[in-house]
Short mmCIF file of C-alpha atoms in Angstrom, two decimals:
data_model
loop_
_atom_site.label_atom_id
_atom_site.label_comp_id
_atom_site.label_asym_id
_atom_site.label_seq_id
_atom_site.Cartn_x
_atom_site.Cartn_y
_atom_site.Cartn_z
CA MET A 1 -34.92 76.25 -36.51
CA LEU A 2 -32.57 75.17 -39.19
CA GLY A 3 -33.64 76.47 -42.66
CA PHE A 4 -33.09 74.63 -45.91
CA SER A 5 -34.83 77.06 -48.24
CA SER A 6 -31.47 78.39 -49.62
CA CYS A 7 -30.77 74.84 -51.01
CA SER A 8 -34.22 74.19 -52.41
CA SER A 9 -33.80 76.75 -55.26
CA ASP A 10 -30.39 75.09 -56.61
CA PRO A 11 -31.28 72.66 -59.40
CA LEU A 12 -30.24 68.99 -58.67
CA PRO A 13 -27.37 67.89 -61.03
CA GLU A 14 -28.48 65.71 -63.75
CA ALA A 15 -27.62 62.05 -63.11
CA GLU A 16 -25.05 60.49 -65.32
CA PRO A 17 -26.31 57.35 -67.25
CA VAL A 18 -24.81 54.25 -65.71
CA LYS A 19 -23.53 51.59 -68.10
CA ALA A 20 -23.30 48.04 -66.88
CA LYS A 21 -19.86 46.75 -66.57
CA ALA A 22 -18.60 43.41 -67.89
CA VAL A 23 -18.22 40.71 -65.34
CA VAL A 24 -14.64 39.53 -65.15
CA ALA A 25 -14.16 35.99 -64.18
CA LYS A 26 -11.78 34.82 -61.48
CA PRO A 27 -9.41 31.95 -62.39
CA VAL A 28 -10.96 28.88 -60.65
CA TRP A 29 -10.97 26.13 -63.17
CA PHE A 30 -7.25 26.14 -63.66
CA ASN A 31 -6.48 26.80 -60.13
CA VAL A 32 -5.28 23.10 -59.69
CA PRO A 33 -1.96 21.26 -59.23
CA LYS A 34 0.70 22.55 -61.57
CA ARG A 35 0.84 19.18 -63.47
CA PHE A 36 -2.74 20.06 -64.97
CA SER A 37 -2.40 23.78 -65.50
CA THR A 38 -0.34 25.64 -68.07
CA PRO A 39 0.20 29.37 -66.85
CA ASN A 40 -0.02 32.33 -69.43
CA ARG A 41 2.85 34.23 -70.68
CA LEU A 42 2.91 36.36 -67.38
CA GLY A 43 3.02 33.18 -65.28
CA ASP A 44 -0.51 33.74 -64.04
CA ILE A 45 -3.33 31.22 -63.91
CA GLU A 46 -5.57 31.26 -66.95
CA THR A 47 -9.21 32.04 -66.81
CA HIS A 48 -11.66 29.43 -68.60
CA PRO A 49 -14.54 31.54 -70.13
CA PHE A 50 -16.96 28.49 -70.17
CA PHE A 51 -16.40 27.17 -66.49
CA ASP A 52 -15.32 30.36 -64.81
CA LEU A 53 -18.11 32.71 -66.10
CA ASN A 54 -21.69 32.49 -65.22
CA ALA A 55 -24.83 32.78 -67.36
CA TYR A 56 -26.43 35.22 -64.80
CA ARG A 57 -29.83 34.78 -66.45
CA ILE A 58 -32.86 37.17 -65.55
CA LYS A 59 -36.08 35.30 -66.55
CA ASP A 60 -38.32 38.27 -66.43
CA THR A 61 -36.24 40.34 -69.11
CA THR A 62 -34.67 37.23 -70.73
CA GLU A 63 -31.26 38.71 -70.23
CA VAL A 64 -28.35 36.46 -70.14
CA SER A 65 -24.65 36.67 -70.00
CA TYR A 66 -22.46 35.31 -72.85
CA TYR A 67 -18.89 35.03 -73.86
CA LEU A 68 -17.99 36.62 -77.23
CA VAL A 69 -16.08 34.26 -79.54
CA THR A 70 -16.31 35.91 -82.86
CA PRO A 71 -17.17 39.72 -83.01
CA LYS A 72 -19.55 41.27 -85.51
CA ASP A 73 -17.79 42.08 -88.81
CA SER A 74 -14.85 40.05 -87.96
CA GLU A 75 -12.40 38.98 -90.67
CA HIS A 76 -11.94 35.69 -89.16
CA GLN A 77 -14.17 32.93 -87.55
CA TYR A 78 -13.09 31.62 -84.18
CA LYS A 79 -14.07 28.64 -82.01
CA LEU A 80 -13.56 28.09 -78.26
CA ASP A 81 -11.45 25.18 -77.30
CA MET A 82 -12.84 23.64 -74.24
CA VAL A 83 -9.80 22.01 -72.82
CA SER A 84 -7.39 25.16 -72.85
CA GLY A 85 -10.24 27.76 -72.62
CA GLN A 86 -8.67 29.66 -75.51
CA ARG A 87 -10.13 30.78 -78.86
CA TYR A 88 -8.55 29.55 -82.01
CA LEU A 89 -8.70 30.50 -85.66
CA ARG A 90 -11.28 28.38 -87.67
CA HIS A 91 -11.06 30.20 -90.92
CA THR A 92 -10.68 33.48 -92.60
CA PHE A 93 -13.83 35.00 -94.27
CA CYS A 94 -13.90 35.80 -97.90
CA LYS A 95 -16.52 36.65 -100.45
CA HIS A 96 -18.46 33.62 -101.98
CA ASP A 97 -21.84 32.84 -103.26
CA ASP A 98 -24.70 30.91 -101.83
CA VAL A 99 -24.35 27.33 -102.01
CA TRP A 100 -28.07 26.95 -102.05
CA GLU A 101 -28.28 29.37 -104.94
CA GLU A 102 -31.07 31.40 -103.30
CA TYR A 103 -29.24 34.53 -101.95
CA GLU A 104 -28.08 36.84 -104.91
CA GLY A 105 -25.48 38.93 -103.28
CA SER A 106 -22.02 38.00 -102.01
CA ILE A 107 -21.55 36.48 -98.54
CA ASN A 108 -18.48 37.50 -96.44
CA LYS A 109 -18.27 38.65 -92.74
CA PRO A 110 -21.00 37.96 -90.17
CA ASN A 111 -23.62 40.89 -89.41
CA PHE A 112 -23.98 39.51 -85.89
CA ALA A 113 -21.66 38.67 -82.89
CA GLN A 114 -21.40 35.01 -82.08
CA GLY A 115 -20.85 33.78 -78.41
CA ILE A 116 -21.52 31.01 -76.00
CA ILE A 117 -23.49 30.84 -72.85
CA PRO A 118 -21.26 29.78 -69.77
CA ARG A 119 -21.67 26.57 -68.24
CA LEU A 120 -24.67 25.70 -70.57
CA MET A 121 -24.42 22.69 -73.13
CA ASP A 122 -27.07 22.48 -75.73
CA GLN A 123 -28.93 19.30 -76.63
CA SER A 124 -26.02 18.35 -79.07
CA GLY A 125 -23.52 18.18 -76.28
CA GLN A 126 -21.92 21.55 -77.21
CA PRO A 127 -21.59 24.95 -75.73
CA GLN A 128 -24.99 26.78 -76.09
CA GLN A 129 -24.56 29.22 -79.08
CA ILE A 130 -25.93 32.67 -79.08
CA TRP A 131 -26.01 35.35 -81.99
CA VAL A 132 -26.19 38.83 -80.81
CA PHE A 133 -27.07 42.00 -83.03
CA GLY A 134 -25.90 45.46 -82.19
CA ASP A 135 -23.30 47.95 -83.23
CA LYS A 136 -19.91 46.55 -82.42
CA THR A 137 -18.90 49.74 -80.64
CA GLN A 138 -21.55 48.84 -77.98
CA PHE A 139 -19.98 45.63 -76.93
CA PHE A 140 -17.61 45.50 -73.88
CA THR A 141 -14.15 45.89 -75.23
CA SER A 142 -11.58 43.20 -74.23
CA LYS A 143 -8.31 44.40 -72.67
CA LYS A 144 -5.16 41.98 -72.68
CA GLU A 145 -5.30 41.81 -68.88
CA LEU A 146 -9.07 41.38 -68.91
CA LYS A 147 -9.57 39.23 -72.12
CA VAL A 148 -12.20 36.79 -70.24
CA GLN A 149 -15.09 38.95 -69.46
CA SER A 150 -18.84 38.56 -70.20
CA GLN A 151 -21.16 40.23 -72.39
CA ARG A 152 -24.90 40.91 -71.97
CA ALA A 153 -27.77 40.19 -74.27
CA ILE A 154 -31.53 40.10 -74.36
CA VAL A 155 -32.83 36.96 -76.01
CA ILE A 156 -35.70 37.52 -78.30
CA GLY A 157 -35.94 34.15 -80.23
CA GLY A 158 -33.92 31.52 -81.84
CA VAL A 159 -33.12 29.55 -84.97
CA VAL A 160 -32.67 25.77 -85.62
CA LEU A 161 -29.27 25.38 -87.31
CA GLN A 162 -29.15 21.96 -89.10
CA TYR A 163 -25.99 20.15 -90.26
CA CYS A 164 -25.32 17.69 -92.87
CA ASP A 165 -22.00 15.92 -92.57
CA ASN A 166 -22.14 13.90 -95.82
CA TYR A 167 -24.55 15.68 -98.49
CA PRO A 168 -27.19 14.84 -99.69
CA CYS A 169 -28.85 14.05 -96.22
CA LYS A 170 -32.07 12.66 -97.78
CA SER A 171 -34.18 12.32 -94.71
CA ASN A 172 -34.76 15.03 -91.94
CA SER A 173 -33.32 12.67 -89.31
CA GLU A 174 -29.94 12.86 -91.24
CA TRP A 175 -29.80 16.65 -90.57
CA LEU A 176 -28.48 17.08 -87.12
CA SER A 177 -30.20 20.12 -85.32
CA ARG A 178 -29.06 22.45 -82.63
CA LEU A 179 -30.86 25.52 -81.11
CA VAL A 180 -29.02 28.83 -81.51
CA LEU A 181 -30.42 31.69 -79.44
CA ILE A 182 -31.01 35.09 -81.06
CA GLY A 183 -30.26 38.12 -78.93
CA ILE A 184 -29.92 41.92 -79.03
CA ASN A 185 -27.41 44.28 -77.47
CA PRO A 186 -29.16 45.97 -74.51
CA PHE A 187 -26.78 48.94 -74.71
CA ASP A 188 -27.41 49.78 -78.41
CA LYS A 189 -30.37 52.21 -78.58
CA LEU A 190 -31.13 51.34 -82.10
CA TYR A 191 -32.56 47.95 -80.85
CA GLU A 192 -34.80 49.68 -78.26
CA GLY A 193 -38.30 48.25 -78.56
CA VAL A 194 -37.17 45.18 -80.38
CA LYS A 195 -39.05 42.23 -78.52
CA SER A 196 -39.20 39.68 -81.18
CA LEU A 197 -37.67 38.29 -84.48
CA LYS A 198 -40.32 40.11 -86.29
CA ASP A 199 -39.13 43.47 -84.82
CA LEU A 200 -35.44 42.48 -85.60
CA LYS A 201 -36.08 41.83 -89.13
CA GLU A 202 -37.05 45.49 -89.51
CA LYS A 203 -33.58 46.60 -88.18
CA VAL A 204 -31.27 44.24 -89.83
CA ASP A 205 -30.77 42.45 -93.15
CA TRP A 206 -32.37 39.18 -92.13
CA GLU A 207 -32.05 37.61 -95.54
CA TYR A 208 -28.07 38.15 -95.33
CA THR A 209 -28.12 36.63 -91.88
CA LEU A 210 -29.84 33.46 -93.10
CA ALA A 211 -27.41 33.30 -96.08
CA PHE A 212 -24.55 33.60 -93.73
CA ALA A 213 -25.71 31.09 -91.39
CA GLU A 214 -26.07 28.57 -94.26
CA ASN A 215 -22.74 29.22 -95.88
CA GLY A 216 -20.28 31.14 -93.39
CA PHE A 217 -19.39 27.98 -91.38
CA GLY A 218 -18.36 25.99 -94.42
CA ARG A 219 -19.68 23.54 -97.01
CA ASN A 220 -19.00 20.12 -98.34
CA ILE A 221 -16.16 20.40 -101.06
CA SER A 222 -15.18 17.48 -103.14
CA GLY A 223 -12.95 18.51 -105.96
CA PRO A 224 -14.78 21.14 -107.96
CA LEU A 225 -18.05 20.29 -106.45
CA SER A 226 -19.58 22.38 -103.49
CA GLU A 227 -22.46 21.10 -101.69
CA PRO A 228 -24.47 22.39 -98.58
CA ALA A 229 -23.50 21.44 -95.06
CA TYR A 230 -25.83 23.78 -93.24
CA ARG A 231 -29.40 25.07 -93.43
CA ILE A 232 -31.71 26.93 -91.23
CA GLY A 233 -34.62 24.50 -90.27
CA GLY A 234 -36.83 26.91 -88.53
CA GLU A 235 -37.27 30.16 -86.60
CA ILE A 236 -38.46 30.35 -83.08
CA ASP A 237 -40.11 33.82 -82.41
CA LYS A 238 -40.79 33.34 -78.77
CA LYS A 239 -39.36 34.74 -75.45
CA ASP A 240 -39.57 31.30 -73.82
CA VAL A 241 -36.94 29.90 -76.08
CA LEU A 242 -34.47 30.82 -73.31
CA ASP A 243 -36.37 28.61 -70.97
CA PHE A 244 -36.18 25.75 -73.47
CA ALA A 245 -32.38 26.18 -73.83
CA PHE A 246 -31.99 25.83 -70.09
CA GLU A 247 -34.47 23.17 -69.49
CA ASN A 248 -33.34 20.86 -72.43
CA GLY A 249 -29.66 21.56 -72.23
CA HIS A 250 -27.38 20.88 -69.34
CA LEU A 251 -26.33 23.73 -66.86
CA PHE A 252 -23.30 22.54 -65.06
CA SER A 253 -23.43 23.25 -61.37
CA PHE A 254 -20.53 24.23 -59.14
CA ASP A 255 -20.26 20.72 -57.58
CA GLU A 256 -20.50 19.12 -61.01
CA ILE A 257 -17.63 21.23 -62.44
CA ASN A 258 -15.38 20.31 -59.30
CA SER A 259 -16.21 16.64 -59.46
CA LEU A 260 -15.63 16.33 -63.23
CA ARG A 261 -12.39 17.94 -62.84
CA LYS A 262 -11.11 16.04 -59.87
CA ASN A 263 -12.25 12.74 -61.27
CA CYS A 264 -10.56 13.31 -64.54
CA PHE A 265 -7.32 14.17 -62.63
CA SER A 266 -7.55 10.96 -60.85
CA LEU A 267 -7.97 9.02 -64.25
CA TYR A 268 -5.03 10.89 -65.82
CA ASP A 269 -2.78 10.17 -62.83
CA TYR A 270 -3.83 6.50 -62.93
CA ILE A 271 -3.01 6.19 -66.59
CA TRP A 272 0.19 7.92 -66.36
CA LYS A 273 1.34 5.74 -63.41
CA GLY A 274 0.32 2.65 -65.22
CA GLN A 275 2.21 3.36 -68.51
CA LYS A 276 5.29 4.34 -66.37
CA LEU A 277 5.27 0.92 -64.72
CA ALA A 278 4.68 -0.75 -67.99
CA ARG A 279 7.55 1.13 -69.36
CA LEU A 280 10.00 -0.05 -66.62
CA GLU A 281 8.82 -3.58 -67.41
CA SER A 282 9.69 -3.05 -71.12
CA GLN A 283 13.08 -1.76 -70.23
CA LYS A 284 13.76 -4.94 -68.20
CA ARG A 285 12.85 -7.04 -71.23
CA ARG A 286 15.19 -4.91 -73.41
CA LYS A 287 17.91 -6.32 -71.37
CA ALA A 288 17.40 -9.80 -72.60
CA THR A 289 19.38 -10.51 -75.62
CA ASP A 290 18.00 -14.01 -76.14
CA GLU A 291 15.02 -13.79 -78.68
CA TYR A 292 13.44 -16.70 -76.92
CA ALA A 293 13.72 -15.09 -73.49
CA LYS A 294 9.99 -14.51 -73.70
CA LYS A 295 9.28 -18.07 -73.42
CA TYR A 296 10.16 -18.34 -69.83
CA GLU A 297 8.96 -14.89 -68.74
CA LYS A 298 5.84 -15.38 -67.01
CA ARG A 299 3.42 -12.45 -67.22
CA ALA A 300 2.84 -10.96 -63.99
CA LYS A 301 -0.98 -10.57 -64.00
CA ILE A 302 -1.26 -9.09 -60.60
CA ILE A 303 -3.43 -5.99 -61.68
CA ARG A 304 -7.00 -6.72 -60.92
CA ASP A 305 -9.88 -5.53 -63.39
CA LEU A 306 -9.98 -1.76 -63.41
CA LYS A 307 -13.30 -0.72 -61.70
CA SER A 308 -15.33 1.28 -64.03
CA PHE A 309 -16.73 4.61 -63.47
CA GLN A 310 -20.25 4.81 -62.42
CA THR A 311 -22.52 4.31 -65.55
CA ARG A 312 -23.96 7.69 -65.68
CA THR A 313 -20.91 10.09 -65.93
CA VAL A 314 -17.30 10.76 -64.84
CA ILE A 315 -18.90 13.33 -62.40
CA ASP A 316 -19.81 10.65 -59.86
CA ASP A 317 -17.91 11.09 -56.48
CA ASN A 318 -16.54 7.59 -55.82
CA THR A 319 -14.48 7.53 -58.98
CA ARG A 320 -11.37 8.79 -57.20
CA TYR A 321 -11.82 6.21 -54.37
CA GLN A 322 -11.85 3.36 -56.90
CA LEU A 323 -8.85 4.53 -58.74
CA ASP A 324 -6.90 4.95 -55.47
CA GLU A 325 -7.76 1.42 -54.65
CA ASP A 326 -6.48 0.37 -58.23
CA ASP A 327 -3.31 2.35 -57.79
CA LYS A 328 -2.24 0.13 -54.99
CA ASN A 329 -2.19 -2.79 -57.47
CA LEU A 330 -0.22 -1.41 -60.30
CA GLN A 331 3.15 -3.12 -60.49
CA ASN A 332 5.01 -5.46 -62.96
CA LEU A 333 2.24 -5.15 -65.59
CA GLU A 334 3.05 -5.16 -69.29
CA PHE A 335 1.70 -2.47 -71.50
CA GLU A 336 -0.59 -4.41 -73.63
CA GLU A 337 -2.38 -5.98 -70.69
CA PHE A 338 -2.69 -2.52 -69.06
CA TRP A 339 -3.90 -0.88 -72.27
CA LEU A 340 -6.56 -3.53 -73.23
CA LYS A 341 -8.10 -3.39 -69.83
CA LEU A 342 -8.05 0.32 -69.81
CA ILE A 343 -9.39 1.00 -73.16
CA ASN A 344 -12.25 -1.64 -72.72
CA LYS A 345 -13.21 -0.28 -69.30
CA TYR A 346 -12.58 3.43 -69.41
CA SER A 347 -12.65 4.64 -73.10
CA GLY A 348 -15.94 6.46 -72.66
CA ARG A 349 -14.77 8.31 -69.63
CA MET A 350 -11.56 9.12 -71.11
CA LYS A 351 -13.30 10.76 -74.13
CA THR A 352 -15.34 12.82 -71.75
CA CYS A 353 -12.29 13.91 -69.81
CA PHE A 354 -10.38 14.77 -73.04
CA ASP A 355 -13.20 16.86 -74.05
CA PHE A 356 -13.05 19.09 -71.07
CA VAL A 357 -10.01 18.65 -68.76
CA ARG A 358 -6.41 19.19 -69.65
CA PRO A 359 -4.10 16.02 -68.94
CA ALA A 360 -0.93 17.73 -68.59
CA ASN A 361 1.03 20.95 -68.20
CA SER A 362 2.92 21.32 -71.52
CA LYS A 363 5.54 23.69 -69.91
CA LEU A 364 6.26 21.49 -67.13
CA ASP A 365 6.20 18.00 -68.48
CA ARG A 366 6.56 17.49 -72.29
CA GLU A 367 6.84 13.68 -72.04
CA ARG A 368 3.44 13.42 -70.34
CA THR A 369 1.83 16.04 -72.72
CA TRP A 370 2.86 13.96 -75.82
CA PHE A 371 1.92 10.66 -74.37
CA PHE A 372 -1.46 11.92 -73.66
CA ALA A 373 -1.63 13.53 -77.02
CA TYR A 374 -1.21 10.16 -78.77
CA VAL A 375 -3.74 8.48 -76.34
CA GLN A 376 -6.35 11.21 -77.02
CA ASN A 377 -5.78 10.71 -80.76
CA TRP A 378 -6.42 7.05 -80.50
CA ILE A 379 -9.77 7.79 -78.55
CA ASN A 380 -10.54 10.43 -81.15
CA LEU A 381 -10.09 7.99 -84.10
CA GLU A 382 -12.44 5.42 -82.44
CA GLU A 383 -15.07 8.04 -82.00
CA LEU A 384 -14.84 9.02 -85.86
CA GLY A 385 -15.63 5.28 -86.65
CA TYR A 386 -12.39 3.56 -86.86
CA PHE A 387 -11.23 0.28 -85.29
CA TYR A 388 -7.67 -0.90 -84.64
CA SER A 389 -6.96 -4.58 -85.55
CA CYS A 390 -4.01 -5.95 -83.72
CA SER A 391 -4.05 -9.12 -85.99
CA ARG A 392 -3.97 -6.95 -89.12
CA ARG A 393 -1.75 -4.19 -87.49
CA SER A 394 -3.91 -1.56 -89.01
CA TRP A 395 -6.81 0.78 -88.49
CA LEU A 396 -10.01 -0.06 -90.27
CA GLU A 397 -13.12 1.72 -90.99
CA ASN A 398 -15.89 0.52 -88.58
CA PRO A 399 -19.05 1.44 -90.42
CA MET A 400 -22.49 1.54 -88.92
CA ILE A 401 -24.85 -1.37 -89.66
CA ALA A 402 -28.13 -2.38 -88.46
CA LYS A 403 -29.76 -0.84 -85.41
CA GLY A 404 -26.83 1.64 -84.81
CA LYS A 405 -24.24 -1.18 -84.17
CA ARG A 406 -20.92 -1.02 -85.79
CA LYS A 407 -19.32 -3.85 -87.98
CA TYR A 408 -16.37 -4.45 -85.64
CA PRO A 409 -16.30 -4.22 -81.63
CA LYS A 410 -15.05 -0.91 -80.60
CA HIS A 411 -11.78 -2.23 -79.13
CA GLU A 412 -9.79 -5.27 -79.16
CA THR A 413 -10.10 -7.46 -76.03
CA SER A 414 -6.96 -9.69 -76.52
CA GLY A 415 -4.22 -10.89 -78.70
CA CYS A 416 -2.35 -7.63 -78.94
CA SER A 417 1.40 -7.40 -78.31
CA ALA A 418 3.26 -4.17 -77.27
CA ARG A 419 4.55 -3.94 -80.89
CA ASP A 420 0.91 -4.21 -82.25
CA LEU A 421 -0.04 -1.35 -80.12
CA ASP A 422 2.95 0.74 -80.86
CA LEU A 423 2.13 0.50 -84.52
CA GLY A 424 -1.50 1.52 -83.69
CA PHE A 425 -0.52 4.59 -81.88
CA GLU A 426 1.83 5.71 -84.76
CA GLN A 427 -0.42 4.90 -87.56
CA ALA A 428 -3.29 6.78 -85.88
CA VAL A 429 -1.72 10.17 -86.65
CA THR A 430 -1.21 9.12 -90.27
CA ILE A 431 -4.96 8.03 -90.58
CA MET A 432 -6.08 11.28 -89.03
CA SER A 433 -3.96 13.26 -91.40
CA SER A 434 -5.52 11.43 -94.34
CA LEU A 435 -8.94 12.40 -93.08
CA SER A 436 -7.87 15.92 -92.93
CA SER A 437 -6.61 15.81 -96.55
CA ALA A 438 -9.73 14.44 -97.68
CA LEU A 439 -11.86 17.16 -95.94
CA ARG A 440 -13.55 14.57 -93.61
CA SER A 441 -14.36 15.06 -90.06
CA HIS A 442 -11.06 14.79 -88.13
CA TYR A 443 -9.10 16.39 -85.32
CA ARG A 444 -5.83 18.51 -85.49
CA PHE A 445 -3.43 19.23 -82.81
CA ILE A 446 -2.78 22.82 -82.10
CA GLU A 447 0.26 23.89 -79.97
CA TYR A 448 0.24 27.58 -80.69
CA ASP A 449 -2.37 29.43 -82.62
CA GLY A 450 0.09 31.65 -84.54
CA ARG A 451 -1.38 31.97 -87.93
CA PRO A 452 -2.37 35.31 -89.46
CA GLY A 453 -5.46 36.25 -87.65
CA GLY A 454 -5.02 33.53 -85.10
CA SER A 455 -5.47 34.04 -81.29
CA HIS A 456 -1.71 33.80 -80.59
CA GLU A 457 -2.45 31.51 -77.48
CA LEU A 458 -1.09 28.23 -76.32
CA LEU A 459 -3.66 25.36 -76.80
CA PHE A 460 -1.59 22.03 -76.78
CA THR A 461 -4.72 19.97 -77.58
CA TRP A 462 -6.56 18.32 -80.31
CA VAL A 463 -9.37 20.30 -81.56
CA PRO A 464 -12.34 18.97 -83.73
CA ASP A 465 -12.77 19.94 -87.43
CA ASN A 466 -15.62 18.85 -89.49
CA GLY A 467 -13.73 19.23 -92.83
CA LYS A 468 -16.08 21.88 -94.09
CA ARG A 469 -14.50 24.77 -95.89
CA LEU A 470 -15.31 28.04 -97.53
CA ALA A 471 -15.60 28.06 -101.27
CA CYS A 472 -13.14 30.91 -101.75
CA ASP A 473 -9.44 31.97 -101.68
CA ALA A 474 -9.08 31.57 -97.84
CA ARG A 475 -9.39 27.62 -98.33
CA ALA A 476 -5.72 27.56 -99.67
CA LEU A 477 -4.47 28.92 -96.38
CA GLU A 478 -6.42 26.17 -94.36
CA GLU A 479 -4.85 23.47 -96.62
CA LYS A 480 -1.44 24.45 -95.33
CA GLU A 481 -2.32 23.67 -91.74
CA SER A 482 -0.18 21.10 -89.94
CA LEU A 483 -2.17 18.33 -88.36
CA PHE A 484 0.37 17.29 -85.79
CA PRO A 485 4.06 18.24 -85.05
CA GLU A 486 6.38 16.49 -87.39
CA ASP A 487 9.36 16.21 -84.81
CA ILE A 488 7.23 14.34 -82.29
CA SER A 489 7.07 10.57 -82.28
CA TRP A 490 5.39 7.93 -80.16
CA LYS A 491 7.72 6.57 -77.33
CA THR A 492 7.44 2.83 -77.99
CA PHE A 493 6.96 0.17 -75.34
CA ASN A 494 8.25 -2.75 -77.45
CA SER A 495 11.79 -3.79 -77.34
CA ARG A 496 12.33 -3.22 -80.86
CA LYS A 497 13.06 0.35 -81.65
CA ARG A 498 12.19 2.60 -84.52
CA ASN A 499 13.23 6.06 -85.28
CA SER A 500 9.82 7.71 -85.96
CA ARG A 501 6.27 7.23 -86.98
CA TYR A 502 7.32 7.92 -90.70
CA ASP A 503 8.92 4.61 -90.69
CA ILE A 504 5.52 3.13 -91.27
CA ILE A 505 4.48 2.34 -94.71
CA ARG A 506 1.66 4.76 -95.55
#
């Protein structure tokens, strides 16, 4: 008989504690045709933290994965650009006082980490935010070759972060609300036993947390005046706050992600092909030296009405088929005809695509990149409440009037020449620059985030900026930002040439 008594007296080796590993995403979102994907410095496909990572939610423990955007105690505030999948510098933190005049100390760096839940949009249509407490040494460390990886958190509650674009927002309905999840780092022993916001407040300086939330993302600044832009509208000390976030937000499914991307690619290709044919038509007209030649040129109206996307979303499957059918009829059209039909039928879908999907590879095709940069700027300016009038050849403010309607229609439907539209595209950059100078909501174009503290990554896209700034020295650095490259001009469709957008009277 075999005996095991000699082994029984030996003590078993003590098991080593096992620490969970970060989930490293595989590059799927940008694994697409080269004309839509810009490789990184090493020539590899980039990974998108929102679309390529997953939430990996555990209901019983309220655990969830998130992507770290701004670390705890960071000197800089970052945001995630949804188009490029890159972080970019929002502002540099500095000491300042509470705009609400309630917190007595100075406010500087965040005492929590800030992240987003992959694939989950909140009720405001933005990536679901999460603020996580824990010692910063207990977070997974990013390595250059593994920069897109998930973190883990246990959700214990939430806060309602409210935003006022133009203070004072007199009624509660004027304060825009979004849910922010509050979590703890499950690997930090200091937070063992923390099950609720009440428990958390015994571990952290919660008053500072609230003060930072109401000041650290900026404020309304007008000359010497500083007025609030953010406030905490309430606290949610319940575990089911995670259920609420998933049930009332939108969690992208894999099929939706694929369909969104493919339909946007089809739309981009359709627009690019249409403008190329229109440019060929424009070149033909440039050969006519007789200024009255247009009288006997008959417009070749052979393009049929663009079929709209399905009313629900650009994700619908038959979009690509419709665009393929329209593709067959693109020939001999003029730009003004193509653009007016496009903008009136597709502007909402174009906005959705520009918010998520890259239209061009900046390293492969610069002409396509800058064309879409101007097109996106036009769409962005309309979303900010502006209307381009061809008859006046200028952009006009388009304010809201009764019942949520605007003073002017969103787009012109007729009566535009190629020259009118050329002026509109060129002026749009100037208008956007004036909004930036006035610290109003605007967009700015980032090629490379190379500022001190920046991510040092290529973006090549427009990013939103609400115009809110910190009331301290860091503001001076932000005012030096370039809104759009000065050496880039709109390539006109009209036969009359101009040197650059700076020829326009401002």
